[in-house]
Every structure is written in C-alpha cells, then in structure tokens.
C-alpha cells in the first residue's frame, strides 16, 4: 500500500488534512453496514471518528476486510479526509485501503449496555471506550493545568515519600507494611513533609498517591487516590483560601479551553461549568453550616462531622463551590492552628463542590508553637520520637504557614459530573476491588 508516500497522521489532526489522502493507525470501536457502504467507527487514542468504505470504490479484497473486521481489531487505514458536519467530531475519512494488523476475536465489551462490575472487571479494556477516554483526557488536562498554575505562582514541586512512619490524618485508616525490622505505613498525606519543604523553599506542592484503608463503600472514597498538596510559608489561612479558589477556577477554565470535545462526549453542561470560574467563592462558618442543616430538617448537632448526605445538602444551597470554615477542634487533626478568637475551633476550611458533590479540598493554617504542637501530638496518642523531626520545624525558624490538599478524583468527578469516584481514576482501588 502507499503508506510510505502518504502522510501518517492522528485523528485529532484531521482538520488540517481536509481533501488530502492520509494514513492513520486505528482500532475499530464499532461498525455498521448498509448494503454497499460500511461505516467503521475508528479510534486512535486522540479521538473517535468515522471511516466510510464504499463497495464500488474499493477492491473486493478491501471490501471483504471492511465487512469481516471485528471490534477492536487494529489496522492502518488510508483515505481522504472530508468535513462531516453531521458527526460530533466534524470530520470523517473515506477509506480506499485497509492494512489489517491484528484481527480481534470476541471482544467482551460490546456496544450494548453492560453492568458496572463487569466493566470494572474489564477496566484494562474499558479504558478504550468513549466515556473513560473523555474522563482520562480531562484528568490529564487537570494534572497539566495544576503544574502550570503552581509553577506560574512561584511554587516548586517537591515529592513527599510514600513509605512513611507518620500518620497526619489519624491512625485508624492506615495501611500497615512490614519494613525490615520496623513498622511503616503507606502515606495518607504528604503534608508534614511539605511543611518541611515550605521552610526550605517558601512555596511547594506535591502531587502523589495517598492511601487510606477506608472501610466506607461510599461513592466518594477510594483506598488509593491522588492528592495535590500545596504548602506556603509566611501565609495565613485567608491568603491560602484565595490561592485555593484561584486554583479551582483555573482548573475549570483549562478544562473548558482544552477539553471541549471530551466535555461534549460526557454531555457536560459547559454554561454551568463557566459559573465556577467566577470569584470569590462564598464562605460560611461551620456554625452557619450547622444552622443550614438544622433548618433543612437534618438531625445534626454542633461538634459532629459532616457525612456525605450533609455535605450534599449544604453544597446544594450554593451554585458555586463553598468554603466551610473553622471546624470544631475535636473533629480535625492535631496540626491545625487554633482560632485566636475562639478556643473550640481551628483556622481551617473545607471546600465543597456544587451540584451536591461535597468536599474536594481540606486545608488549614498550621500550628506554629513548639509546646502546643508537642502536647497535641501526645494527646493524639502519637509517638514523640516519630514526630521529633516535625517538631524541629517549630524550633528552627517557625513561621506562619498554611496549606491544603485537593483530592484529584473528587475534583474530576465533579467537573465531569460523574456518579462515582471509581470512574475518575484509571484503575480504581476500593475495599472490594484490587484488580485489574
Ligand atoms: O481533608 P483531607 O483528609 O486532608 C489532608 O489529607 C490534609 N493533610 C491536606 C493538606 O492540608 N495538605 O484530604 C484532602 C482531600 C479531601 O478534601 C478529598 O478531596 C480527598 O483528599 N480525599 C479522598 N479522595 C478519595 N478517596 C478518599 N478516601 C479520600 N480521602 C480524602
């Protein structure tokens, strides 16, 4: 075939090659025939589009291949690109030649509806379908935009360890591992290390996996998820909130700017998304959130932590992301700074996503006083030996500092408007799922 003479392109470059002959390496996503025309739905990892094979325009051999090729077979197709205003992609290829690379037999994920467990069992293949394709591309864009945002704001990326001896978010949800002759855990948050980074580099962020042995089967919990954790020296909580809302608006705007095709596949309402780029986001106190719940008929007492239904209710009262500030000390971790005006709450905030999605960010100003922090560590039942290095940060040049953690899958679930976190990560890990 004329592959060497004809330019090989990717589907997402089709608009630059209208009326030209090109070669594309593709997989067959789906197929439909109407007598003398075969419509091949093709994908190459950059997009999906249609290939048209007309019986009278190709050799018998190519027509036979077009008729007999199975779903997910791989091949090179040669043809001319045309505009196709009826399709959602906008272009198609009129195929003149097909070189079959590998015929696929009995692909399990057919165009009919499948149950979620079946799809998750076949996640290694399901990733090829349109919906996971769109979600993973948006995930990728959010990661790219994260690096752009924090680089532009003068942060440096500093990696936190995954194997660790510390338990910043409490000891109940730790994955324990044998580490030679001692104990270690899989990291549940890189925050404490980022605090060391902030005193070394001023503004730092990490992006890495976090592990929590959550017994919860909720749609908002994974046992392995990815977190972005910025930490800023010489910064108080209100300035941290400003960074958080600018970051979220930047993420949404980047997805709007660079993922129009993917948002269309997901049928996401982009006018709705645009509203989330308007700043500032509303801020209410924990006390006010409790009042909202009580007025809404929820049986909720001051001092309790919000469950998923509570967060859903609160976030539905706002049409933008909303900060809930100053939670009771009893329900938050030991490292937060007490509100100077009240001794029962911390200078902290969670950001709840709109449309009922609940918490996507948790953050706070950090306690800077050596003695107070030391006492908190003891009160939390943690070992002073294990945290001496962390206390050192308050001994040598302690400064006001604040930080936060964004759960990437929570943010994706909201921006893509998904029902469950499991679709927001390539290979989800939950209590009952460790494979594939
Ligand atoms: O509120 P969290 O527990 O905060 C921390 O870990 C802090 N150390 C962060 C910091 O200040 N550097 O978790 C932060 C975010 C949550 O808002 C949520 O988005 C996400 O992490 N998250 C989870 N995502 C998926 N599955 C889980 N089990 C999650 N637990 C928390």
XYZ file of C-alpha atoms in Angstrom, residues 117 120 173 175 212-224 420 422 428-435:
27
model
C -18.979 -4.621 37.909
C -14.653 -2.673 36.184
C -7.153 4.352 58.274
C -2.208 0.650 55.533
C -6.474 5.233 53.231
C -7.886 1.966 54.485
C -11.392 3.436 54.270
C -13.988 0.897 55.283
C -16.509 3.152 53.583
C -18.233 1.890 50.470
C -19.380 5.405 49.598
C -19.159 6.805 46.098
C -16.673 9.383 47.417
C -13.975 7.106 48.805
C -11.126 5.234 47.206
C -8.413 3.398 49.149
C -5.823 4.815 46.735
C -18.892 7.738 41.481
C -14.269 4.910 40.547
C -9.704 2.183 40.964
C -8.845 0.650 44.331
C -11.725 0.142 46.778
C -12.369 -2.226 49.680
C -13.647 -4.888 47.349
C -11.523 -4.125 44.306
C -7.777 -4.523 43.830
C -7.866 -5.987 40.272
